[in-house]
PDB file of C-alpha atoms and ligand atoms in Angstrom:
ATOM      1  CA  UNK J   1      12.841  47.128 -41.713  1.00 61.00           C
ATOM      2  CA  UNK J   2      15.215  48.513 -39.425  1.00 91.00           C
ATOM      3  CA  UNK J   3      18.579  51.094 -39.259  1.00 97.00           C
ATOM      4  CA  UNK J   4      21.839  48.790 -39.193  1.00 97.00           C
ATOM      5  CA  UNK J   5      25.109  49.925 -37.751  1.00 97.00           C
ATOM      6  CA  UNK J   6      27.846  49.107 -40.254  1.00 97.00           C
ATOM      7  CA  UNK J   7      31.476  50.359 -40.351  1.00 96.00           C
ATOM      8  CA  UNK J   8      32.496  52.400 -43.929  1.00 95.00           C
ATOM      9  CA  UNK J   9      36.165  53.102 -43.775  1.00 92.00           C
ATOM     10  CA  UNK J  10      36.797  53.063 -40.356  1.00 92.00           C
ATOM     11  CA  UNK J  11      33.700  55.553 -39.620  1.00 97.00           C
ATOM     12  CA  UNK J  12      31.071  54.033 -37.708  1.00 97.00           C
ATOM     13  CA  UNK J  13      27.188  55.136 -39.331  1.00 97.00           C
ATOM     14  CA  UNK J  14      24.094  53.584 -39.424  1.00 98.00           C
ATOM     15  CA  UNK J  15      21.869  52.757 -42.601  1.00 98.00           C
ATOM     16  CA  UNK J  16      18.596  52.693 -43.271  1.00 98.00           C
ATOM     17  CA  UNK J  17      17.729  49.019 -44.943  1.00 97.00           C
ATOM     18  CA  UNK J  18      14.793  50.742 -47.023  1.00 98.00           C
ATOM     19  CA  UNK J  19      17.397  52.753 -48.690  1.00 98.00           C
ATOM     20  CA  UNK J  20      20.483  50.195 -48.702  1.00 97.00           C
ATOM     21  CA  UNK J  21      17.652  48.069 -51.737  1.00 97.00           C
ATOM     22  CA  UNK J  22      18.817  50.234 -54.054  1.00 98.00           C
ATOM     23  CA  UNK J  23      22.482  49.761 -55.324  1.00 98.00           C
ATOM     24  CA  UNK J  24      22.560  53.179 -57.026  1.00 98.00           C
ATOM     25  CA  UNK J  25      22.539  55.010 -53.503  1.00 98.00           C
ATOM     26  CA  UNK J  26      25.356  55.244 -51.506  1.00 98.00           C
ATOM     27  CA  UNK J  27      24.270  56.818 -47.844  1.00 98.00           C
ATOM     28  CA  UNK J  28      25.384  56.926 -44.010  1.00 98.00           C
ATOM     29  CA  UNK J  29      24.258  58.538 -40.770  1.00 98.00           C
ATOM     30  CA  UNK J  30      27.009  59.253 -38.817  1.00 98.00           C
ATOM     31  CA  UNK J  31      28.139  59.648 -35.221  1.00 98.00           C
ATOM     32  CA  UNK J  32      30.611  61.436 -33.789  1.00 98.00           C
ATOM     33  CA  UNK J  33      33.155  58.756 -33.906  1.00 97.00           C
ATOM     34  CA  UNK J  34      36.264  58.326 -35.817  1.00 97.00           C
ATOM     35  CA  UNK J  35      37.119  62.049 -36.623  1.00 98.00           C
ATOM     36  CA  UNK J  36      40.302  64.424 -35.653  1.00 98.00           C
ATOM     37  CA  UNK J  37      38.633  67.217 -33.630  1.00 98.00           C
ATOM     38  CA  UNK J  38      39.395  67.583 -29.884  1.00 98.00           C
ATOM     39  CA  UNK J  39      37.091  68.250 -27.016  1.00 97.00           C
ATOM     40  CA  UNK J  40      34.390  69.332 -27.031  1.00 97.00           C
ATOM     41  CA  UNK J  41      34.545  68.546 -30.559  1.00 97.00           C
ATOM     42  CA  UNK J  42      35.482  64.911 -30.538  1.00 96.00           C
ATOM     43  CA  UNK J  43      35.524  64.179 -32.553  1.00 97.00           C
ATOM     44  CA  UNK J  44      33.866  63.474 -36.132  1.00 98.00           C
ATOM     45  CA  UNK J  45      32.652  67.188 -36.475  1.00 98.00           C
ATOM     46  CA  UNK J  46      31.598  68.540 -39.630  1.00 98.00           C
ATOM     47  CA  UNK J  47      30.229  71.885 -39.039  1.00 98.00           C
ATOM     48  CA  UNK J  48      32.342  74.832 -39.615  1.00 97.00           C
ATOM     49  CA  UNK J  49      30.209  77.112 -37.672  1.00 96.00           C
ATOM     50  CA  UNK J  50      30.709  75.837 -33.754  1.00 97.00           C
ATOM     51  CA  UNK J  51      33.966  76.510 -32.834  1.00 96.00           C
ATOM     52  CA  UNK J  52      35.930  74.122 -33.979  1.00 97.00           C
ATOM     53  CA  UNK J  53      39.271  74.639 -36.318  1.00 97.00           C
ATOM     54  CA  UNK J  54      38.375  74.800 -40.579  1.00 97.00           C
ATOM     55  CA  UNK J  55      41.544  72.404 -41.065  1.00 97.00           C
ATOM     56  CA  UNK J  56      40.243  69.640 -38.634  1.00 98.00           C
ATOM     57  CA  UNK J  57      36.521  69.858 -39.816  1.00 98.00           C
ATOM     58  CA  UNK J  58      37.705  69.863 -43.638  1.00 97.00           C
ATOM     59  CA  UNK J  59      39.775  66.503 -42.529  1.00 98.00           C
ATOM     60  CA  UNK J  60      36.987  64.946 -41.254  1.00 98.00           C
ATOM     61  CA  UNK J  61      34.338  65.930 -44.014  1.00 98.00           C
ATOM     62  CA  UNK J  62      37.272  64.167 -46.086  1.00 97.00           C
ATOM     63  CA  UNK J  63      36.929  61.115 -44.203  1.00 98.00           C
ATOM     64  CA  UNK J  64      32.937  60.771 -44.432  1.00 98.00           C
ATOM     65  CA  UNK J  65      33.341  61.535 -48.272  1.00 97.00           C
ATOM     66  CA  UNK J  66      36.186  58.692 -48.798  1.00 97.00           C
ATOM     67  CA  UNK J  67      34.286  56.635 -46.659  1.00 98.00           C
ATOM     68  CA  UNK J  68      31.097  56.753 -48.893  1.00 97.00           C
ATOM     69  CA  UNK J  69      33.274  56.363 -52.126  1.00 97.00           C
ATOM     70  CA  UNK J  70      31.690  60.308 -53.395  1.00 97.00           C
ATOM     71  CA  UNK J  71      33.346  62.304 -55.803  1.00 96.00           C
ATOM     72  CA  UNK J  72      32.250  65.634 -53.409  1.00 96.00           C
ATOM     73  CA  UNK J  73      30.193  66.600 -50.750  1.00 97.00           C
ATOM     74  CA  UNK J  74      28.195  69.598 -50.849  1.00 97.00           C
ATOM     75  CA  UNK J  75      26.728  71.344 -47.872  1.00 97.00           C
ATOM     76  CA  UNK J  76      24.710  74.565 -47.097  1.00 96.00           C
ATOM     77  CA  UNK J  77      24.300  77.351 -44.086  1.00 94.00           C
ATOM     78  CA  UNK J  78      21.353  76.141 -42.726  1.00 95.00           C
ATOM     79  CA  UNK J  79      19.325  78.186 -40.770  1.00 93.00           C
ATOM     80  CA  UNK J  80      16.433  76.522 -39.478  1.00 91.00           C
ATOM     81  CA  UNK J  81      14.322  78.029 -42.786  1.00 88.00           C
ATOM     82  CA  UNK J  82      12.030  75.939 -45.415  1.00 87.00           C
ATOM     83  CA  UNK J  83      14.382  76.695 -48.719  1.00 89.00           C
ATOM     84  CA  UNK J  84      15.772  74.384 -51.049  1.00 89.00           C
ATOM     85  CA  UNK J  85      18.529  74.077 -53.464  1.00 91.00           C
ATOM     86  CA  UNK J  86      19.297  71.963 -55.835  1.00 92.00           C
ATOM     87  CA  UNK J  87      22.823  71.072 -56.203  1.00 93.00           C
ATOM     88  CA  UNK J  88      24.736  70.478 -59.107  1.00 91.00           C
ATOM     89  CA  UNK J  89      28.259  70.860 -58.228  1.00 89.00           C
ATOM     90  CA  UNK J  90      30.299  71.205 -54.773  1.00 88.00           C
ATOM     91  CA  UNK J  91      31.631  74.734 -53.700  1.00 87.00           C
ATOM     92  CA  UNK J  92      34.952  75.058 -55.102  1.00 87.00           C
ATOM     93  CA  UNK J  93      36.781  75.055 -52.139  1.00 89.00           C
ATOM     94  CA  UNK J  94      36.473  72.467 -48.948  1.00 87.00           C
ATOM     95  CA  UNK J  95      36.170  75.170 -46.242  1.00 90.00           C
ATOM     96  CA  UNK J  96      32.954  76.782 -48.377  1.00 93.00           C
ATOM     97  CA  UNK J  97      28.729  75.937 -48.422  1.00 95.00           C
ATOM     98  CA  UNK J  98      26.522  77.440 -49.920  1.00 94.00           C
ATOM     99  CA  UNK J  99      24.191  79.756 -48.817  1.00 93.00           C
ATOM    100  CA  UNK J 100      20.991  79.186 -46.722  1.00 93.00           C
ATOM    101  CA  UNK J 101      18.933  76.794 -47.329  1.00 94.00           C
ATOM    102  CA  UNK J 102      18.011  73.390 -45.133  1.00 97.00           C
ATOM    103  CA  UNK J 103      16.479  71.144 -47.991  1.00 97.00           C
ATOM    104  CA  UNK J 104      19.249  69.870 -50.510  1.00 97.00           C
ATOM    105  CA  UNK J 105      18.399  68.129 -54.359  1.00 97.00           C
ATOM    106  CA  UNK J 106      20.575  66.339 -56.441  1.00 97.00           C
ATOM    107  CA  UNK J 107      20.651  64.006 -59.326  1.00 97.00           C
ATOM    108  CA  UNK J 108      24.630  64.486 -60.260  1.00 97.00           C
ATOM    109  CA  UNK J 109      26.000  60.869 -59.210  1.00 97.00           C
ATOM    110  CA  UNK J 110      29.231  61.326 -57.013  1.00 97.00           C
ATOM    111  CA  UNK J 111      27.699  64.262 -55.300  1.00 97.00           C
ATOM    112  CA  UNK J 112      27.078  63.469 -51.693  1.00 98.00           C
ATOM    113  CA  UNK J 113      24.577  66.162 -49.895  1.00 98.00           C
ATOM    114  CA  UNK J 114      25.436  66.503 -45.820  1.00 98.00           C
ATOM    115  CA  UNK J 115      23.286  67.843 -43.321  1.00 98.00           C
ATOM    116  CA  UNK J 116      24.762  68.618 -40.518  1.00 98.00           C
ATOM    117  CA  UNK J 117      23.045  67.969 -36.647  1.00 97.00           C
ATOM    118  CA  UNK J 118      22.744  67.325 -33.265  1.00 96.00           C
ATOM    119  CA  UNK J 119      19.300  66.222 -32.430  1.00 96.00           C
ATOM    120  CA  UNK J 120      17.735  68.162 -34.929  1.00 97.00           C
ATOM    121  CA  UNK J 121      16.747  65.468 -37.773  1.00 98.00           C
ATOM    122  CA  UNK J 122      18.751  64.568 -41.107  1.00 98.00           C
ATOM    123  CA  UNK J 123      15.585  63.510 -43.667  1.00 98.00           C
ATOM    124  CA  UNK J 124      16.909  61.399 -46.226  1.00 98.00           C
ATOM    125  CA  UNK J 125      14.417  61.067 -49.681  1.00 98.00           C
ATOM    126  CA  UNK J 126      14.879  59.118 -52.161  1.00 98.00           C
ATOM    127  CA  UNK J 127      13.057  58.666 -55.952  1.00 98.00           C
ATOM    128  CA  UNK J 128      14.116  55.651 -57.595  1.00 98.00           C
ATOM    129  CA  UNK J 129      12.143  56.395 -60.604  1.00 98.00           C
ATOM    130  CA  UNK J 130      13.761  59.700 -61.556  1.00 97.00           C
ATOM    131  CA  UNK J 131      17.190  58.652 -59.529  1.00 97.00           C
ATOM    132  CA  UNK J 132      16.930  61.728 -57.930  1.00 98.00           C
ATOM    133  CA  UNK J 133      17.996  62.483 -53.877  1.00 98.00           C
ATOM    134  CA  UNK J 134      17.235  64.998 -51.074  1.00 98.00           C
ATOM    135  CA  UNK J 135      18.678  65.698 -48.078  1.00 98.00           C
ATOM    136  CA  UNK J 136      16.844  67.581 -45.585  1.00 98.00           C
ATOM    137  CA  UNK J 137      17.826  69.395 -41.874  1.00 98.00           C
ATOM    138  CA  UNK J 138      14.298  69.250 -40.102  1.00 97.00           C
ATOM    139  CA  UNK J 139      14.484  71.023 -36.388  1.00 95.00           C
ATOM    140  CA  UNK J 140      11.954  71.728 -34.162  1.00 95.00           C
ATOM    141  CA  UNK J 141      11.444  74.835 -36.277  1.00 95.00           C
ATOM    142  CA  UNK J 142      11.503  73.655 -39.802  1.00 96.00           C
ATOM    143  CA  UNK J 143       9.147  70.709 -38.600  1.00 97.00           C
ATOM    144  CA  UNK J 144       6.427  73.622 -37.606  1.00 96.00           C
ATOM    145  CA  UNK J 145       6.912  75.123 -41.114  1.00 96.00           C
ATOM    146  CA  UNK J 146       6.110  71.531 -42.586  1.00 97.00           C
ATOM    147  CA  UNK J 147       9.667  71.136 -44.371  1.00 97.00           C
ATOM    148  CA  UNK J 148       9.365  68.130 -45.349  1.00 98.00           C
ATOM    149  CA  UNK J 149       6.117  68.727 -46.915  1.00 98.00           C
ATOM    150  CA  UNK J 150       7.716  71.373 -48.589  1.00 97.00           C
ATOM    151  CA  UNK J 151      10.335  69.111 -49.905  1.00 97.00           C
ATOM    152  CA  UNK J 152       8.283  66.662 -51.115  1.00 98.00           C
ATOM    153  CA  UNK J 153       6.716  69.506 -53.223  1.00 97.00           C
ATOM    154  CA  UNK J 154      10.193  70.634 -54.517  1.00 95.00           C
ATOM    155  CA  UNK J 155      10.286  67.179 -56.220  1.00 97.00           C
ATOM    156  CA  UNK J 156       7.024  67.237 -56.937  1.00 96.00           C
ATOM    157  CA  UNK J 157       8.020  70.165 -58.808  1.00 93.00           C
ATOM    158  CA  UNK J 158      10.900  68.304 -61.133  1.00 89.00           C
ATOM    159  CA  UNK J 159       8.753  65.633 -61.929  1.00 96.00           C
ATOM    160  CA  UNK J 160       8.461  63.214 -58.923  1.00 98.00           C
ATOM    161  CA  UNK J 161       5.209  61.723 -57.311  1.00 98.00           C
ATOM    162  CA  UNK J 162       5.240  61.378 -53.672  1.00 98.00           C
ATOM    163  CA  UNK J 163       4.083  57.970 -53.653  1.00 98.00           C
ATOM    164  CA  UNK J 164       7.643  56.603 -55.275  1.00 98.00           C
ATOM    165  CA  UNK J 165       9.771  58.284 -52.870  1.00 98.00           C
ATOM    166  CA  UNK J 166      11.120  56.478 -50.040  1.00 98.00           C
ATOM    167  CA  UNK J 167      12.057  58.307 -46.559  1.00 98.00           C
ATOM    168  CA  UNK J 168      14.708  57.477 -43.891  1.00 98.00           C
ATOM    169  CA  UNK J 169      14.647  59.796 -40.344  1.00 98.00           C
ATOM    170  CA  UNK J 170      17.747  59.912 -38.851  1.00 98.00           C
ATOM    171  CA  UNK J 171      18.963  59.384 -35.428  1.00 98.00           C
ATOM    172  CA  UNK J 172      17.601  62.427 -33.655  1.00 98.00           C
ATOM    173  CA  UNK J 173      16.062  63.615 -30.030  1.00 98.00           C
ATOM    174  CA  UNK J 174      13.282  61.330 -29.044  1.00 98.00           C
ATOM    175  CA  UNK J 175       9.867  61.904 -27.181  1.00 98.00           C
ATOM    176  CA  UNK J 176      12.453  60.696 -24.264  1.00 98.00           C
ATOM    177  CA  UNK J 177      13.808  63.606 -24.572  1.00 98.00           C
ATOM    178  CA  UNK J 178      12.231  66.282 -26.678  1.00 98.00           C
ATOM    179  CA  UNK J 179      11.243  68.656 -23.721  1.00 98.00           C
ATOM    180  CA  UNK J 180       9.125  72.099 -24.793  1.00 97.00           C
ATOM    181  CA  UNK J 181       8.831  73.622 -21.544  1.00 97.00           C
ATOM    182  CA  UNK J 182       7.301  76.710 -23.515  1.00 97.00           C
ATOM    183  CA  UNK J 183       5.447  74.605 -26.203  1.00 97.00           C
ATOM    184  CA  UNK J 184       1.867  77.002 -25.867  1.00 97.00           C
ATOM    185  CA  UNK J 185       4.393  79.916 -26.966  1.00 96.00           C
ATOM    186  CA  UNK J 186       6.586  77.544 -29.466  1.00 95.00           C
ATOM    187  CA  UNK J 187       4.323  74.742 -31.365  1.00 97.00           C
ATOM    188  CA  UNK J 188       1.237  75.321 -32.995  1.00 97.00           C
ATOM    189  CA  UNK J 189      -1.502  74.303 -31.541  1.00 97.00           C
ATOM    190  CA  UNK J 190      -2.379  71.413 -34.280  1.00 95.00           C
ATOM    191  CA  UNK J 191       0.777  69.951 -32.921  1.00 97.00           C
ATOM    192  CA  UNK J 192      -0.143  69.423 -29.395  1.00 98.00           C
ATOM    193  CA  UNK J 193      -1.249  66.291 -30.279  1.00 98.00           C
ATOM    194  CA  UNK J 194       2.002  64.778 -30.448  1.00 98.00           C
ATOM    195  CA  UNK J 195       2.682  65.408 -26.882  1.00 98.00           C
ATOM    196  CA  UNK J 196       3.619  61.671 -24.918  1.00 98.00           C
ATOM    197  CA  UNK J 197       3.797  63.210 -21.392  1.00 98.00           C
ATOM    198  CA  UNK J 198       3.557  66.528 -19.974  1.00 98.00           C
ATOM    199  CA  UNK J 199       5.493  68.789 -22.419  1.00 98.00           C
ATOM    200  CA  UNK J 200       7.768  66.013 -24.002  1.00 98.00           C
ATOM    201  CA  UNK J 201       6.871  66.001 -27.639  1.00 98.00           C
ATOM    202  CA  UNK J 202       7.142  62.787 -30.254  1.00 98.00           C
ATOM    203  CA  UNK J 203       8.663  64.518 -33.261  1.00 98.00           C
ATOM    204  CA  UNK J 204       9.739  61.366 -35.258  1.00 98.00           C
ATOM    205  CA  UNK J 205       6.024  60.530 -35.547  1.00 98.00           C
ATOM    206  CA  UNK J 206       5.054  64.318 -36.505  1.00 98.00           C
ATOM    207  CA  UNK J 207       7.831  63.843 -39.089  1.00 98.00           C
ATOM    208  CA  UNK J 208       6.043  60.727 -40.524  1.00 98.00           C
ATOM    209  CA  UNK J 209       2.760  62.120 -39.640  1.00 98.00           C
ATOM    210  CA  UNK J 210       3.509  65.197 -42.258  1.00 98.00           C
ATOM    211  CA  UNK J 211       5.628  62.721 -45.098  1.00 98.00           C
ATOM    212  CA  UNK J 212       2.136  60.645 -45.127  1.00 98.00           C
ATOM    213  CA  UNK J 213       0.378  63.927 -45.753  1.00 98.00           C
ATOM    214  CA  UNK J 214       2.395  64.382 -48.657  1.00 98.00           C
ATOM    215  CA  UNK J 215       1.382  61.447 -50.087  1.00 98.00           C
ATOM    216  CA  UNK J 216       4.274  59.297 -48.985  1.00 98.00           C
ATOM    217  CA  UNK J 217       3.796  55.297 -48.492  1.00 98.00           C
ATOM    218  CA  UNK J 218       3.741  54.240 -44.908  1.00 98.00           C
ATOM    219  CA  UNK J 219       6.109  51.396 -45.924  1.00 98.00           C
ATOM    220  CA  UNK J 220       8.608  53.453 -47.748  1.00 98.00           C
ATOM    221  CA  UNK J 221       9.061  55.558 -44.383  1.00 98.00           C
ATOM    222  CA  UNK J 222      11.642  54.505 -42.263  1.00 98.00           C
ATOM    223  CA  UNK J 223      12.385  55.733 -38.596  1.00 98.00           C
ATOM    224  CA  UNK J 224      16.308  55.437 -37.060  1.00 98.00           C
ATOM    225  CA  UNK J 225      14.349  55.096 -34.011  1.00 97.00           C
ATOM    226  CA  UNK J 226      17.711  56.519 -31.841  1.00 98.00           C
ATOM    227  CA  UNK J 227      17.976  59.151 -29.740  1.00 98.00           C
ATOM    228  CA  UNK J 228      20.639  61.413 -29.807  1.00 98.00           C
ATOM    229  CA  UNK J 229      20.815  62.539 -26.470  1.00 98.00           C
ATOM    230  CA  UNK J 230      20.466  59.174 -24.661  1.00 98.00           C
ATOM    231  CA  UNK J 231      23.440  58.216 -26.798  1.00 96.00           C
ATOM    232  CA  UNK J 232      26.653  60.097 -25.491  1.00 91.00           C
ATOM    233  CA  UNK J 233      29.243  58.020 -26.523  1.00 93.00           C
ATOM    234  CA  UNK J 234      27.825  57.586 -30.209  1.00 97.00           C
ATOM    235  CA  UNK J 235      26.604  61.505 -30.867  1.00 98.00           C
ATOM    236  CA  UNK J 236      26.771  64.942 -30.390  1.00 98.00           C
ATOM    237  CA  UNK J 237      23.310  66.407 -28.499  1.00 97.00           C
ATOM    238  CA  UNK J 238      22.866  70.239 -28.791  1.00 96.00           C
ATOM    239  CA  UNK J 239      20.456  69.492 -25.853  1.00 95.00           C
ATOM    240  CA  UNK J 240      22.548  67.472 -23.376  1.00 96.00           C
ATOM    241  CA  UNK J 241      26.093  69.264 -24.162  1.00 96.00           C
ATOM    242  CA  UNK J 242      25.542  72.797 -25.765  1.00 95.00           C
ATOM    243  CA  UNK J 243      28.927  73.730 -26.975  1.00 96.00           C
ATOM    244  CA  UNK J 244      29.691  70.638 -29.011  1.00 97.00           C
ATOM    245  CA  UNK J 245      30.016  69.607 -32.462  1.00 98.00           C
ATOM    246  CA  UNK J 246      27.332  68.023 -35.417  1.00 98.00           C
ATOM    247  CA  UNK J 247      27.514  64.732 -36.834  1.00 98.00           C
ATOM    248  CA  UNK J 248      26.434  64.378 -40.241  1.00 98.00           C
ATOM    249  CA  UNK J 249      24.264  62.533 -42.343  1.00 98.00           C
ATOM    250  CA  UNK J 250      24.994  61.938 -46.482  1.00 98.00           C
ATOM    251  CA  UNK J 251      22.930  60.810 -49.015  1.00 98.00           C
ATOM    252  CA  UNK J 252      24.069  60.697 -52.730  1.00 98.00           C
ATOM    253  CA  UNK J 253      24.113  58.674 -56.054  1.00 98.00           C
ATOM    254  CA  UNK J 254      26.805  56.373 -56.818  1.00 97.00           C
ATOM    255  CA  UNK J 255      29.118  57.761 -59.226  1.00 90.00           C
TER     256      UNK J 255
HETATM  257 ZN1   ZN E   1      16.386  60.424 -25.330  1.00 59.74          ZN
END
């Protein structure tokens, strides 16, 4: 099992083959390819919050959403918290999210939910019994809250069992590159463990670390396995360029 890099209407994204068994899903992690935002945008950015103009990041959401063949894409303020929403219909208007929350539920086909990033990880879940998706931003900060935990429980809560649900981690920063100079001050200290070399930290194994503690299958848990900052030319990085723009990463129900 492995991520493949495909082309969807002239975007480049990768897709997670766990995910890609199951016809009913339509899904794609992005780069920052094939969009119409200039420097330091460039140029697929779809975050409406870093600088760049509404009009071009509207365009390019456009793009990602007639790429995937969705009806809408729905997206929320995220802020680095553990809440959830579940979504049942896109804001009304293209420039609009809605408000804070970084774990998003649907089971409306046509509905695409986007997570926006750079570095910090797009979780993709999936429950084929109940045909129901989530879409999850997990940083640094919502990974020491146990989000995904968290939003395994939200499904848990609608009906789902954790062993059915599958998992895809997207592209993200890597224990190449996951520095915490100040980690005594910033990780807890159950999390220490996951450190691969003086303060560089492996959060794409915490990540799996706390799905299988949900009660998640090992084999229904699939890691991109891509870094985002070693990657220039394919992704934004908060952590190599600072003032830059987020790629996203969309996971809905085919309409
Ligand atoms: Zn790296």
């Amino acid at each position: 099992m492995s991520f493949v890099l495909i082309e969807a209407g002239g975007l480049p994204c990768y897709r997670s083959s766990l995910l890609d068994a199951f016809p009913e899903v339509v899904h794609g992690f992005f780069g920052r390819q094939g969009g119409v935002s200039p420097e330091p945008y460039h140029s697929l950015n779809l975050s409406f919050t870093v600088g760049d103009q509404n009009a071009q990041v509207v365009r390019n959401r456009a793009l990602v959403q007639q790429a995937l063949e969705l009806t809408a894409l729905a997206s929320a303020t995220q802020v680095h918290g553990c809440r959830e929403t579940l979504v049942t219909a896109a804001p009304a208007a293209a420039a609009e999210e809605l408000p804070d929350a970084d774990i998003l539920i649907t089971g409306q086909p046509g509905l695409g939910l986007l997570i926006k990033q750079a570095d910090c990880q797009a979780v993709m879940l999936y429950d084929p019994v109940r045909r129901v998706v989530a879409n999850v931003h997990s940083g640094w900060r919502g990974q020491v809250g146990n989000i995904l935990g968290k939003a395994v429980t939200g499904l848990q809560k609608s009906g789902s069992r954790p062993e059915d649900l599958i998992a895809a981690i997207s592209p993200s920063l890597g224990p190449c590159c996951a520095e915490f100079r100040n980690f005594r001050q910033e990780l807890p200290v159950e999390l220490w463990s996951y450190q691969v070399r003086p303060t560089y930290f492996d959060l794409w194994a915490l990540s799996r670390d706390q799905l299988l503690a949900a009660g998640l299958q090992a084999r229904q848990i699939e890691i991109a396995g891509i870094c985002t900052r070693c990657r220039g030319d394919q992704f934004f990085s908060y952590r190599r360029d600072r003032n830059t723009g987020r790629q996203g990463a969309v996971i809905g129900l085919r309409d």
